[in-house]
Tab-separated table of C-alpha atoms in Angstrom:
chain	number	residue	atom	x	y	z
A	21	MET	CA	0.094	0.309	41.591
A	22	LEU	CA	-1.433	1.319	38.349
A	23	PRO	CA	-1.161	-1.146	35.255
A	24	PHE	CA	1.557	0.929	33.765
A	25	GLN	CA	3.554	2.132	36.571
A	26	ILE	CA	7.273	0.405	36.708
A	27	PRO	CA	7.827	-1.418	40.067
A	28	MET	CA	10.585	1.053	41.159
A	29	ARG	CA	10.941	4.663	42.419
A	30	PHE	CA	13.480	7.260	42.060
A	31	GLU	CA	13.993	10.507	44.011
A	32	ALA	CA	12.634	13.417	41.960
A	33	GLU	CA	14.955	16.126	40.880
A	34	PRO	CA	14.950	19.226	43.233
A	35	THR	CA	14.899	21.457	40.285
A	36	LEU	CA	11.962	19.708	38.626
A	37	GLN	CA	9.675	19.554	41.662
A	38	ALA	CA	10.410	23.486	42.317
A	39	ALA	CA	9.432	24.214	38.694
A	40	THR	CA	6.251	22.201	38.839
A	41	ALA	CA	5.175	23.919	41.988
A	42	ALA	CA	6.022	27.467	40.689
A	43	ASN	CA	4.861	26.654	37.212
A	44	THR	CA	8.148	28.210	35.837
A	45	THR	CA	10.805	26.971	33.559
A	46	VAL	CA	13.397	24.638	34.541
A	47	ARG	CA	16.850	25.811	33.409
A	48	THR	CA	19.821	24.092	34.998
A	49	SER	CA	21.381	24.066	31.701
A	50	ASP	CA	20.840	25.606	28.135
A	51	ASN	CA	19.005	22.464	26.840
A	52	GLU	CA	16.551	22.485	29.665
A	53	THR	CA	12.949	23.771	29.049
A	54	ARG	CA	9.400	23.383	30.338
A	55	VAL	CA	7.670	21.962	27.402
A	56	VAL	CA	9.670	19.333	24.976
A	57	ILE	CA	8.097	19.009	21.574
A	58	LEU	CA	8.691	15.939	19.556
A	59	GLY	CA	8.351	16.368	15.768
A	60	ALA	CA	8.384	19.524	13.657
A	61	GLY	CA	5.514	18.760	11.377
A	62	PRO	CA	2.313	20.484	11.196
A	63	ALA	CA	1.268	19.276	14.752
A	64	GLY	CA	4.471	19.905	16.481
A	65	LEU	CA	5.195	23.405	14.883
A	66	THR	CA	1.588	24.349	15.838
A	67	ALA	CA	1.896	23.308	19.449
A	68	ALA	CA	5.233	25.564	19.726
A	69	TYR	CA	3.455	28.373	17.710
A	70	GLU	CA	0.444	28.382	20.371
A	71	LEU	CA	2.771	27.782	23.402
A	72	SER	CA	4.902	30.641	22.436
A	73	ASN	CA	1.764	32.823	22.062
A	74	LEU	CA	0.847	31.877	25.713
A	75	GLY	CA	4.358	32.925	26.643
A	76	THR	CA	5.219	29.161	27.594
A	77	PRO	CA	8.797	28.244	26.911
A	78	CYS	CA	9.441	25.090	24.834
A	79	VAL	CA	11.648	23.413	22.395
A	80	VAL	CA	10.962	21.425	19.175
A	81	LEU	CA	13.116	18.320	18.431
A	82	GLU	CA	12.967	17.167	14.899
A	83	GLN	CA	15.026	13.957	13.301
A	84	ASP	CA	14.876	15.403	9.993
A	85	ARG	CA	16.870	18.406	8.468
A	86	VAL	CA	13.815	20.144	7.489
A	87	VAL	CA	10.345	20.966	9.059
A	88	GLY	CA	7.037	20.177	7.674
A	89	GLY	CA	6.931	16.627	7.794
A	90	LEU	CA	4.709	15.080	5.203
A	91	ALA	CA	3.372	18.611	4.529
A	92	ARG	CA	6.920	19.940	3.528
A	93	THR	CA	7.746	21.389	-0.081
A	94	VAL	CA	10.784	20.092	-1.534
A	95	GLU	CA	12.771	22.445	-4.094
A	96	TYR	CA	14.946	20.861	-6.687
A	97	LYS	CA	16.854	23.200	-9.182
A	98	GLY	CA	13.820	26.003	-8.579
A	99	PHE	CA	10.987	23.300	-9.110
A	100	ARG	CA	9.026	22.867	-6.133
A	101	PHE	CA	6.915	19.789	-5.397
A	102	ASP	CA	4.885	18.107	-2.242
A	103	ILE	CA	5.007	15.073	-0.694
A	104	GLY	CA	1.559	14.300	-1.825
A	105	GLY	CA	-1.042	16.935	-2.432
A	106	HIS	CA	-1.927	19.207	0.600
A	107	ARG	CA	-5.198	20.993	0.069
A	108	PHE	CA	-5.983	23.916	2.569
A	109	TYR	CA	-9.785	23.682	3.556
A	110	THR	CA	-11.216	23.627	6.971
A	111	LYS	CA	-14.277	24.546	8.963
A	112	VAL	CA	-12.110	25.048	12.223
A	113	SER	CA	-11.864	28.780	12.455
A	114	LEU	CA	-8.965	28.642	14.586
A	115	VAL	CA	-6.792	26.877	12.190
A	116	GLN	CA	-8.063	29.094	9.260
A	117	GLN	CA	-7.024	32.140	11.283
A	118	ILE	CA	-3.484	30.688	11.753
A	119	TRP	CA	-3.308	30.114	8.093
A	120	ARG	CA	-4.280	33.576	7.337
A	121	ASP	CA	-1.876	35.214	9.805
A	122	VAL	CA	1.061	33.250	8.789
A	123	LEU	CA	0.550	33.369	5.090
A	124	GLY	CA	-1.566	36.345	4.354
A	125	ASP	CA	-1.813	37.263	0.749
A	126	ASP	CA	0.299	34.198	-0.014
A	127	LEU	CA	-2.606	31.908	0.724
A	128	LEU	CA	-4.231	31.509	-2.857
A	129	THR	CA	-7.611	30.193	-3.895
A	130	CYS	CA	-7.487	27.267	-6.249
A	131	LYS	CA	-10.136	25.524	-8.484
A	132	ARG	CA	-10.235	21.868	-7.970
A	133	LEU	CA	-10.229	19.422	-10.609
A	134	SER	CA	-9.195	15.569	-10.054
A	135	ARG	CA	-9.861	12.582	-12.199
A	136	ILE	CA	-9.678	9.023	-12.027
A	137	TYR	CA	-7.813	7.148	-14.895
A	138	TYR	CA	-9.487	3.550	-15.297
A	139	LYS	CA	-9.492	1.270	-18.397
A	140	SER	CA	-7.929	3.853	-20.664
A	141	ARG	CA	-10.377	6.488	-19.602
A	142	PHE	CA	-10.824	9.391	-17.392
A	143	PHE	CA	-13.722	9.832	-14.933
A	144	GLN	CA	-14.388	12.976	-12.854
A	145	TYR	CA	-13.871	12.566	-9.310
A	146	PRO	CA	-15.854	12.940	-7.168
A	147	LEU	CA	-17.911	10.730	-9.655
A	148	GLU	CA	-20.439	12.509	-11.932
A	149	PRO	CA	-23.269	10.155	-12.598
A	150	LEU	CA	-23.551	11.273	-16.515
A	151	ASP	CA	-19.738	11.161	-16.971
A	152	ALA	CA	-19.589	7.665	-15.298
A	153	ILE	CA	-22.511	6.386	-17.584
A	154	ARG	CA	-20.783	7.818	-20.601
A	155	GLY	CA	-17.250	6.202	-19.469
A	156	LEU	CA	-18.698	2.755	-18.320
A	157	GLY	CA	-21.161	2.472	-21.022
A	158	VAL	CA	-25.116	1.776	-20.682
A	159	THR	CA	-24.792	-2.076	-19.764
A	160	GLU	CA	-21.910	-1.601	-17.333
A	161	ALA	CA	-23.902	1.448	-15.695
A	162	LEU	CA	-27.049	-0.415	-15.520
A	163	GLY	CA	-25.162	-3.124	-13.690
A	164	CYS	CA	-23.863	-0.902	-11.063
A	165	ALA	CA	-27.197	0.742	-10.800
A	166	LEU	CA	-28.669	-2.672	-9.981
A	167	SER	CA	-25.875	-3.548	-7.384
A	168	PHE	CA	-26.412	-0.147	-5.536
A	169	LEU	CA	-30.227	-0.941	-5.214
A	170	ARG	CA	-29.380	-4.307	-4.006
A	171	SER	CA	-26.859	-2.800	-1.256
A	172	GLN	CA	-29.718	-0.460	-0.148
A	173	LEU	CA	-32.260	-3.311	0.142
A	174	PHE	CA	-29.954	-5.871	1.723
A	175	PRO	CA	-26.888	-4.170	3.165
A	176	SER	CA	-23.989	-6.705	4.564
A	177	LEU	CA	-23.658	-6.481	8.241
A	178	PRO	CA	-21.664	-5.961	10.356
A	179	GLU	CA	-19.521	-3.401	8.656
A	180	ARG	CA	-16.062	-4.257	9.974
A	181	ASP	CA	-13.789	-3.633	6.737
A	182	PHE	CA	-13.358	-1.006	4.149
A	183	ALA	CA	-14.777	-3.298	1.186
A	184	THR	CA	-18.201	-3.837	3.204
A	185	TRP	CA	-18.450	-0.095	4.213
A	186	VAL	CA	-18.066	1.005	0.571
A	187	SER	CA	-20.053	-1.608	-0.908
A	188	ASN	CA	-23.007	-1.066	1.471
A	189	ARG	CA	-22.988	2.844	0.047
A	190	PHE	CA	-22.029	2.510	-3.566
A	191	GLY	CA	-22.779	-1.114	-4.284
A	192	ARG	CA	-20.421	-3.948	-4.818
A	193	ARG	CA	-19.999	-3.394	-8.531
A	194	LEU	CA	-18.945	0.187	-8.144
A	195	PHE	CA	-16.701	-0.629	-5.334
A	196	GLU	CA	-15.036	-3.051	-7.565
A	197	THR	CA	-14.731	-0.524	-10.230
A	198	PHE	CA	-13.549	2.486	-8.683
A	199	PHE	CA	-12.618	1.893	-5.024
A	200	GLU	CA	-10.684	-1.689	-5.028
A	201	SER	CA	-7.811	-1.608	-7.166
A	202	PHE	CA	-6.667	1.935	-6.036
A	203	THR	CA	-7.163	1.462	-2.330
A	204	GLU	CA	-5.303	-1.920	-2.627
A	205	LYS	CA	-2.453	-0.123	-4.570
A	206	VAL	CA	-2.255	2.543	-1.622
A	207	TRP	CA	-2.152	0.098	1.238
A	208	GLY	CA	-0.727	-3.189	-0.152
A	209	VAL	CA	-3.373	-5.431	1.296
A	210	GLU	CA	-6.849	-6.752	0.501
A	211	CYS	CA	-9.749	-4.347	1.021
A	212	HIS	CA	-11.215	-6.735	3.680
A	213	LYS	CA	-8.202	-6.337	5.896
A	214	ILE	CA	-8.701	-2.693	6.047
A	215	ALA	CA	-10.771	-1.529	9.093
A	216	ALA	CA	-13.973	0.397	8.146
A	217	GLU	CA	-13.004	3.316	10.249
A	218	TRP	CA	-10.633	4.420	7.361
A	219	ALA	CA	-13.296	4.679	4.869
A	220	ALA	CA	-15.590	6.239	7.511
A	221	GLN	CA	-12.997	8.992	7.915
A	222	ARG	CA	-11.776	9.494	4.689
A	223	ILE	CA	-14.904	9.669	2.463
A	224	GLN	CA	-17.620	10.234	4.762
A	225	GLY	CA	-20.335	12.036	3.356
A	226	LEU	CA	-19.651	10.863	0.004
A	227	SER	CA	-22.567	8.647	-1.339
A	228	VAL	CA	-24.659	7.921	-4.439
A	229	TRP	CA	-27.281	10.156	-3.020
A	230	SER	CA	-24.701	13.065	-2.397
A	231	LEU	CA	-23.239	12.706	-5.848
A	232	LEU	CA	-26.875	12.746	-7.261
A	233	ARG	CA	-27.770	15.727	-5.410
A	234	ASP	CA	-24.522	17.581	-6.321
A	235	ALA	CA	-25.253	16.885	-9.997
A	236	VAL	CA	-28.956	17.645	-10.009
A	237	LEU	CA	-28.546	20.930	-7.890
A	238	ARG	CA	-25.205	21.821	-9.754
A	239	ARG	CA	-23.679	22.821	-6.379
A	240	SER	CA	-20.990	21.376	-4.259
A	241	ASP	CA	-22.015	20.293	-0.595
A	242	LYS	CA	-19.512	22.298	1.352
A	243	ARG	CA	-20.168	19.980	4.284
A	244	THR	CA	-18.712	17.232	2.476
A	245	LYS	CA	-15.007	17.798	2.018
A	246	THR	CA	-14.736	15.314	-0.640
A	247	LEU	CA	-17.085	17.148	-2.815
A	248	ILE	CA	-15.632	20.723	-2.629
A	249	LYS	CA	-14.729	22.402	-5.786
A	250	GLU	CA	-12.035	24.884	-4.513
A	251	PHE	CA	-9.384	25.123	-1.754
A	252	GLN	CA	-6.669	27.381	-0.690
A	253	TYR	CA	-2.968	26.743	-1.104
A	254	PRO	CA	0.064	28.695	-0.416
A	255	ARG	CA	1.966	30.530	-3.307
A	256	LEU	CA	4.982	28.220	-2.741
A	257	GLY	CA	3.673	25.241	-1.629
A	258	PRO	CA	2.555	23.994	1.866
A	259	GLY	CA	6.348	24.059	3.156
A	260	MET	CA	5.828	27.740	2.708
A	261	LEU	CA	3.642	27.611	5.917
A	262	TRP	CA	6.012	25.540	8.192
A	263	SER	CA	9.135	27.224	7.065
A	264	ARG	CA	7.482	30.699	8.087
A	265	MET	CA	6.148	29.332	11.204
A	266	LYS	CA	9.493	27.891	12.154
A	267	GLU	CA	10.958	31.522	11.658
A	268	ILE	CA	8.038	33.114	13.997
A	269	VAL	CA	8.623	30.670	16.919
A	270	GLU	CA	12.374	31.123	16.786
A	271	GLN	CA	11.794	34.792	16.764
A	272	ARG	CA	9.856	34.188	19.880
A	273	GLY	CA	12.706	32.404	21.273
A	274	VAL	CA	11.665	28.818	20.677
A	275	PRO	CA	14.663	26.583	19.581
A	276	VAL	CA	13.759	24.213	16.683
A	277	ILE	CA	16.533	21.889	16.719
A	278	LEU	CA	16.892	19.662	13.561
A	279	ASN	CA	18.760	16.427	12.867
A	280	ALA	CA	17.789	15.485	16.515
A	281	PRO	CA	16.256	11.966	16.440
A	282	VAL	CA	14.922	10.706	19.697
A	283	GLU	CA	17.232	8.156	21.333
A	284	SER	CA	15.556	7.432	24.421
A	285	VAL	CA	12.633	8.753	26.677
A	286	GLN	CA	13.176	8.611	30.670
A	287	TRP	CA	10.104	7.999	32.345
A	288	ARG	CA	9.286	7.225	36.367
A	289	ASP	CA	6.391	7.182	38.800
A	290	GLY	CA	3.940	7.979	36.027
A	291	ARG	CA	5.786	10.909	34.445
A	292	ILE	CA	7.982	11.631	31.491
A	293	VAL	CA	11.225	13.281	33.073
A	294	SER	CA	13.511	13.626	30.278
A	295	LEU	CA	14.643	12.324	27.021
A	296	ARG	CA	17.653	11.914	24.802
A	297	ALA	CA	17.743	13.471	21.205
A	298	GLY	CA	20.541	14.053	18.957
A	299	GLY	CA	23.153	13.503	21.516
A	300	GLU	CA	21.626	15.902	24.014
A	301	THR	CA	19.342	15.532	27.065
A	302	TYR	CA	16.256	17.644	27.406
A	303	HIS	CA	14.299	17.864	30.520
A	304	GLY	CA	10.839	19.226	30.906
A	305	THR	CA	7.700	19.426	33.120
A	306	HIS	CA	5.320	18.661	29.877
A	307	PHE	CA	5.945	16.498	26.609
A	308	ILE	CA	4.009	16.648	23.652
A	309	SER	CA	4.710	14.013	20.856
A	310	SER	CA	3.835	13.961	17.290
A	311	ILE	CA	6.412	11.115	16.379
A	312	PRO	CA	5.022	7.663	15.429
A	313	VAL	CA	3.377	6.205	18.599
A	314	ARG	CA	4.946	2.946	18.128
A	315	GLU	CA	8.457	4.611	18.080
A	316	LEU	CA	7.510	6.519	21.035
A	317	ILE	CA	6.666	3.316	23.151
A	318	GLU	CA	9.641	1.438	21.711
A	319	LYS	CA	12.046	4.579	23.028
A	320	LEU	CA	10.679	4.336	26.548
A	321	ASN	CA	13.588	3.862	29.049
A	322	PRO	CA	13.034	1.731	31.516
A	323	ALA	CA	11.172	-0.454	28.691
A	324	ALA	CA	7.422	-0.181	28.525
A	325	PRO	CA	5.554	-2.731	30.192
A	326	PRO	CA	4.730	-6.144	28.002
A	327	SER	CA	1.051	-5.107	27.303
A	328	LEU	CA	2.301	-1.680	25.873
A	329	LEU	CA	5.208	-3.140	23.967
A	330	ALA	CA	2.403	-5.731	22.532
A	331	ALA	CA	0.144	-2.734	21.621
A	332	ALA	CA	2.925	-0.952	19.913
A	333	ASN	CA	3.465	-4.044	17.687
A	334	LYS	CA	-0.209	-3.378	16.272
A	335	PHE	CA	0.693	-0.203	14.758
A	336	HIS	CA	1.790	-0.303	11.259
A	337	TYR	CA	2.759	2.300	8.360
A	338	ARG	CA	2.568	2.709	4.866
A	339	ASP	CA	5.630	4.289	3.186
A	340	PHE	CA	5.788	6.453	0.333
A	341	LEU	CA	7.732	7.965	-2.531
A	342	THR	CA	7.385	10.786	-4.965
A	343	VAL	CA	9.310	10.917	-8.470
A	344	ALA	CA	9.316	14.535	-9.405
A	345	LEU	CA	9.391	14.768	-13.272
A	346	MET	CA	10.353	18.098	-15.047
A	347	VAL	CA	8.707	18.117	-18.220
A	348	ARG	CA	8.428	20.413	-21.332
A	349	GLY	CA	5.124	22.065	-21.844
A	350	ARG	CA	2.879	23.896	-19.621
A	351	ASP	CA	-0.691	22.513	-20.081
A	352	LEU	CA	0.001	18.829	-19.897
A	353	PHE	CA	-3.445	18.202	-18.510
A	354	PRO	CA	-5.730	20.347	-16.319
A	355	ASP	CA	-5.985	18.388	-13.248
A	356	ASN	CA	-4.518	18.998	-9.834
A	357	TRP	CA	-4.123	15.425	-9.426
A	358	ILE	CA	-5.093	12.104	-10.965
A	359	TYR	CA	-5.810	8.665	-9.266
A	360	VAL	CA	-4.367	6.146	-11.506
A	361	HIS	CA	-6.679	2.826	-11.180
A	362	ASP	CA	-4.906	0.909	-13.753
A	363	PRO	CA	-3.296	-1.907	-12.455
A	364	ALA	CA	-0.891	-2.113	-15.301
A	365	VAL	CA	1.282	0.537	-13.743
A	366	ALA	CA	2.563	0.731	-10.393
A	367	ALA	CA	1.929	4.665	-9.807
A	368	GLY	CA	-1.088	5.265	-7.472
A	369	ARG	CA	-1.428	9.201	-8.010
A	370	VAL	CA	0.052	12.024	-10.337
A	371	GLN	CA	0.373	15.742	-9.288
A	372	ASN	CA	0.816	18.599	-11.547
A	373	TYR	CA	2.227	21.122	-9.166
A	374	GLY	CA	1.738	24.202	-11.688
A	375	ASN	CA	-1.961	23.634	-11.551
A	376	TRP	CA	-1.816	24.174	-7.750
A	377	SER	CA	-0.007	27.284	-8.026
A	378	PRO	CA	1.865	28.766	-11.016
A	379	GLU	CA	5.084	29.595	-8.909
A	380	MET	CA	5.725	26.074	-8.211
A	381	THR	CA	7.638	25.942	-11.545
A	382	PRO	CA	10.376	28.342	-12.347
A	383	ASP	CA	9.953	28.509	-16.037
A	384	PRO	CA	6.670	29.050	-17.620
A	385	ASP	CA	7.348	26.595	-20.501
A	386	MET	CA	7.831	23.745	-17.967
A	387	SER	CA	5.656	21.380	-15.868
A	388	CYS	CA	6.752	19.547	-12.511
A	389	LEU	CA	4.677	16.325	-12.154
A	390	GLY	CA	4.746	14.283	-8.971
A	391	VAL	CA	4.295	10.539	-9.687
A	392	GLU	CA	3.356	8.834	-6.412
A	393	TYR	CA	4.045	5.395	-5.247
A	394	PHE	CA	2.791	3.622	-2.136
A	395	CYS	CA	4.962	1.006	-0.758
A	396	ASN	CA	6.908	-0.622	2.331
A	397	VAL	CA	10.439	0.165	2.973
A	398	THR	CA	11.036	-3.605	2.531
A	399	ASP	CA	9.918	-3.358	-1.273
A	400	ALA	CA	12.130	-3.612	-4.271
A	401	LEU	CA	10.301	-0.510	-5.188
A	402	TRP	CA	11.672	1.629	-2.203
A	403	ASN	CA	15.027	0.470	-2.651
A	404	ALA	CA	15.327	0.705	-6.341
A	405	SER	CA	17.844	3.433	-7.361
A	406	ASP	CA	16.950	6.990	-8.140
A	407	ALA	CA	17.657	6.472	-11.666
A	408	GLU	CA	15.411	3.333	-11.858
A	409	LEU	CA	12.711	5.230	-10.259
A	410	ILE	CA	12.860	8.201	-12.658
A	411	ALA	CA	12.931	5.918	-15.714
A	412	MET	CA	9.942	3.815	-14.446
A	413	ALA	CA	7.934	7.016	-13.683
A	414	LYS	CA	8.862	8.479	-17.288
A	415	ARG	CA	7.798	5.217	-18.911
A	416	GLU	CA	4.452	4.904	-16.966
A	417	MET	CA	3.441	8.569	-17.556
A	418	ALA	CA	3.947	7.882	-21.254
A	419	GLN	CA	2.036	4.631	-21.153
A	420	LEU	CA	-1.002	6.663	-19.642
A	421	GLY	CA	-0.530	9.247	-22.325
A	422	LEU	CA	0.028	11.966	-19.849
A	423	VAL	CA	3.654	12.878	-21.341
A	424	CYS	CA	6.105	12.101	-23.993
A	425	GLU	CA	9.215	10.450	-22.599
A	426	GLN	CA	11.595	12.727	-24.750
A	427	ASP	CA	9.828	15.671	-22.959
A	428	VAL	CA	11.241	14.748	-19.469
A	429	VAL	CA	14.332	16.510	-19.057
A	430	ASP	CA	15.053	15.929	-15.587
A	431	GLY	CA	13.717	13.993	-12.127
A	432	ALA	CA	14.241	13.722	-8.320
A	433	VAL	CA	13.047	11.197	-5.714
A	434	VAL	CA	11.879	11.875	-2.322
A	435	ARG	CA	11.187	8.892	0.042
A	436	MET	CA	8.973	9.361	3.029
A	437	PRO	CA	8.882	6.485	5.483
A	438	LYS	CA	5.922	5.980	7.740
A	439	ALA	CA	3.684	8.388	5.722
A	440	TYR	CA	0.395	6.811	6.385
A	441	PRO	CA	-0.766	4.981	9.685
A	442	VAL	CA	-2.470	1.760	8.598
A	443	TYR	CA	-5.957	1.010	9.979
A	444	GLY	CA	-5.235	-2.853	10.156
A	445	ARG	CA	-6.891	-5.375	12.372
A	446	GLY	CA	-6.006	-4.716	15.964
A	447	TYR	CA	-4.996	-1.275	15.736
A	448	GLN	CA	-7.974	0.040	17.801
A	449	ASP	CA	-7.077	-2.312	20.665
A	450	GLY	CA	-3.734	-0.984	20.499
A	451	LEU	CA	-4.919	2.552	20.828
A	452	ALA	CA	-7.014	1.560	23.799
A	453	THR	CA	-4.015	0.436	25.779
A	454	VAL	CA	-2.283	3.455	24.802
A	455	ARG	CA	-4.814	5.642	26.161
A	456	GLU	CA	-4.859	3.526	29.243
A	457	PHE	CA	-0.985	4.266	29.529
A	458	LEU	CA	-1.409	7.929	28.859
A	459	ALA	CA	-3.797	8.247	31.881
A	460	THR	CA	-1.086	7.171	34.048
A	461	VAL	CA	1.546	9.860	32.630
A	462	PRO	CA	-0.337	13.094	32.588
A	463	ASN	CA	2.743	15.112	31.470
A	464	LEU	CA	2.692	13.446	28.222
A	465	GLN	CA	0.229	14.299	25.281
A	466	LEU	CA	-0.042	12.707	21.652
A	467	VAL	CA	-0.991	14.793	18.943
A	468	GLY	CA	-1.004	14.695	14.963
A	469	ARG	CA	-1.437	12.054	12.429
A	470	ASN	CA	1.489	9.695	13.539
A	471	GLY	CA	1.427	10.648	17.162
A	472	MET	CA	-2.210	9.466	17.461
A	473	HIS	CA	-1.950	6.718	14.920
A	474	ARG	CA	-5.049	8.601	13.122
A	475	TYR	CA	-5.406	9.059	9.350
A	476	ASN	CA	-6.428	12.854	9.754
A	477	ASN	CA	-5.921	15.885	7.838
A	478	GLN	CA	-3.558	18.751	8.461
A	479	ASP	CA	-6.135	20.997	10.208
A	480	HIS	CA	-7.129	18.374	12.562
A	481	SER	CA	-3.340	17.415	13.295
A	482	MET	CA	-3.110	21.512	14.112
A	483	LEU	CA	-6.187	21.324	16.387
A	484	THR	CA	-5.009	18.691	18.625
A	485	ALA	CA	-1.756	20.537	18.902
A	486	ILE	CA	-3.547	23.965	19.971
A	487	LEU	CA	-5.579	21.999	22.388
A	488	ALA	CA	-2.721	20.264	23.719
A	489	ALA	CA	-1.048	23.413	24.340
A	490	ARG	CA	-3.925	24.822	26.263
A	491	ASN	CA	-3.889	21.803	28.274
A	492	VAL	CA	-0.215	22.692	29.375
A	493	ALA	CA	-1.972	25.945	30.357
A	494	GLY	CA	-4.564	24.538	32.525
A	495	ALA	CA	-7.217	23.282	30.299
A	496	GLN	CA	-8.511	19.766	30.270
A	497	PHE	CA	-9.351	18.959	26.761
A	498	ASP	CA	-9.609	15.269	25.691
A	499	LEU	CA	-7.769	15.268	22.504
A	500	TRP	CA	-9.108	11.923	21.554
A	501	ASN	CA	-12.534	12.977	21.630
A	502	LEU	CA	-12.565	14.724	18.252
A	503	ASN	CA	-15.235	13.204	15.753
A	504	VAL	CA	-12.698	11.850	13.362
A	505	ASP	CA	-13.030	8.333	13.408
A	506	ARG	CA	-16.599	8.323	12.736
A	507	ASP	CA	-16.886	11.714	10.377
A	508	TYR	CA	-14.487	14.166	9.060
A	509	LEU	CA	-13.610	16.818	11.528
A	510	GLU	CA	-15.194	19.417	9.395
A	511	ALA	CA	-18.574	18.092	10.509
A	512	GLY	CA	-17.988	19.104	13.840
A	513	PRO	CA	-15.636	18.136	16.666
A	514	GLN	CA	-16.865	16.518	19.852
A	515	ILE	CA	-15.210	19.219	21.550
A	516	SER	CA	-17.881	21.943	21.113
A	517	ASN	CA	-17.532	25.052	19.178
A	518	GLU	CA	-18.907	26.862	22.039
A	519	GLU	CA	-16.308	25.685	24.395
A	520	ILE	CA	-13.507	26.822	22.098
A	521	ALA	CA	-15.167	30.063	21.486
A	522	ALA	CA	-15.417	30.687	25.341
A	523	LEU	CA	-11.824	29.788	25.625
A	524	GLU	CA	-11.011	32.307	22.785
A	525	ARG	CA	-12.913	35.235	24.576
A	526	THR	CA	-11.090	34.723	27.742
A	527	GLN	CA	-7.688	34.353	26.217
A	528	PRO	CA	-7.228	34.686	22.538
A	529	LEU	CA	-5.695	31.541	20.800
A	530	VAL	CA	-4.583	33.419	17.554
A	531	PRO	CA	-1.647	35.617	18.239
A	532	THR	CA	-1.041	39.042	16.789
A	533	ALA	CA	1.250	39.106	13.648
A	534	ILE	CA	4.933	39.769	14.562
């Protein structure tokens, strides 16, 4: 018996056996389908989009009342705002083509401007050497330079945590100046408790040398995502993509069921058989999950083996809330977003949505700002009333000099639980155990950020979903073998471009427009 098989046997349902053998859809009732997809965020909807292109019946189950997950766009009295900012930038041609097919001329090209607020001054981000020297002063800048040289001559090894990883590349002093306070504000823990993989994935390619090269050559290294100077963005925000994709898959006959949280996942003899969601039972021959992996494991029925339950306890999440402020005035500041490193305020980042797309605000004389707070659902901040949060955001933005409190005419609050998978100690061991389990249940695939517990970008989530759909059709892609923990996906997936190109030639991955 394999390590994750449960010590019991059931007779397989005849309809399920017949469907598996004939490679056809099981439909003994209206809610049975061949592929059941959990979650209607970027990964889940992309899986449905690709499966429907292949002519494979599927159903999408979403616990929320809207699609898009963290990439949704919220509308409030005509104002639109994101749950965080979502740049559209990728070197994965399959993903780029889907964006173009779905959005067409609604995909805008935006100039990027982002800065860091630190000690009552603004610094360009990515850091520009001359700008940093002017802001820090000659004495402090010299200290940072000496600290950097020391890190190059005497790096700290091994690189097990975020603090060591960044200090080895920028110097301890620059780490403490520009990385430490913001990172700890985002994650709520000391930097030495955050795994180095998070830094390697999120800021790979960014270094003092790349910054100097960029400054001297006066051009951005497009291989390094952190340094790009422009990106694409939907005219009405990222939610426009996912709302439109939902419409497309529904036109193709794919049900997208909202308000359907997963209640239990039935499994037996090394396969998922069905699941219960929103009071209904859904049978299938294949299951693709983008919901938080801890939640999926906890929903297994019969209960998961003790080792798998122990692994689930190693997955932790950081929650997130946005306070949208509607402010008089159009040109409050030129940035797309500002990182707030000032420990005197709780806000971690500020978005200016009108600088992403002018159509995010209904009135040309108004602005919509997104004041972002990172917290846990158990924190007082999360549990504060909307009125208290709006008042705090107004006060903090005035404290930073970004707005005048009297110019704020309205506000709205959106809470997003489990927004960010935490790369804490032990999470890698947990993932290794999960992967061992998945090897024993071949009709279950995990995709996306929370599904795979990987702090990846939207394009990587979409690619994992495309490949998962292809696996349903008979391919054998290893979704875990994408080069994301060591480098950005844009630096090149381990699954080769030639392999994907060959697959495109035999059967196009990108559908024709409806």
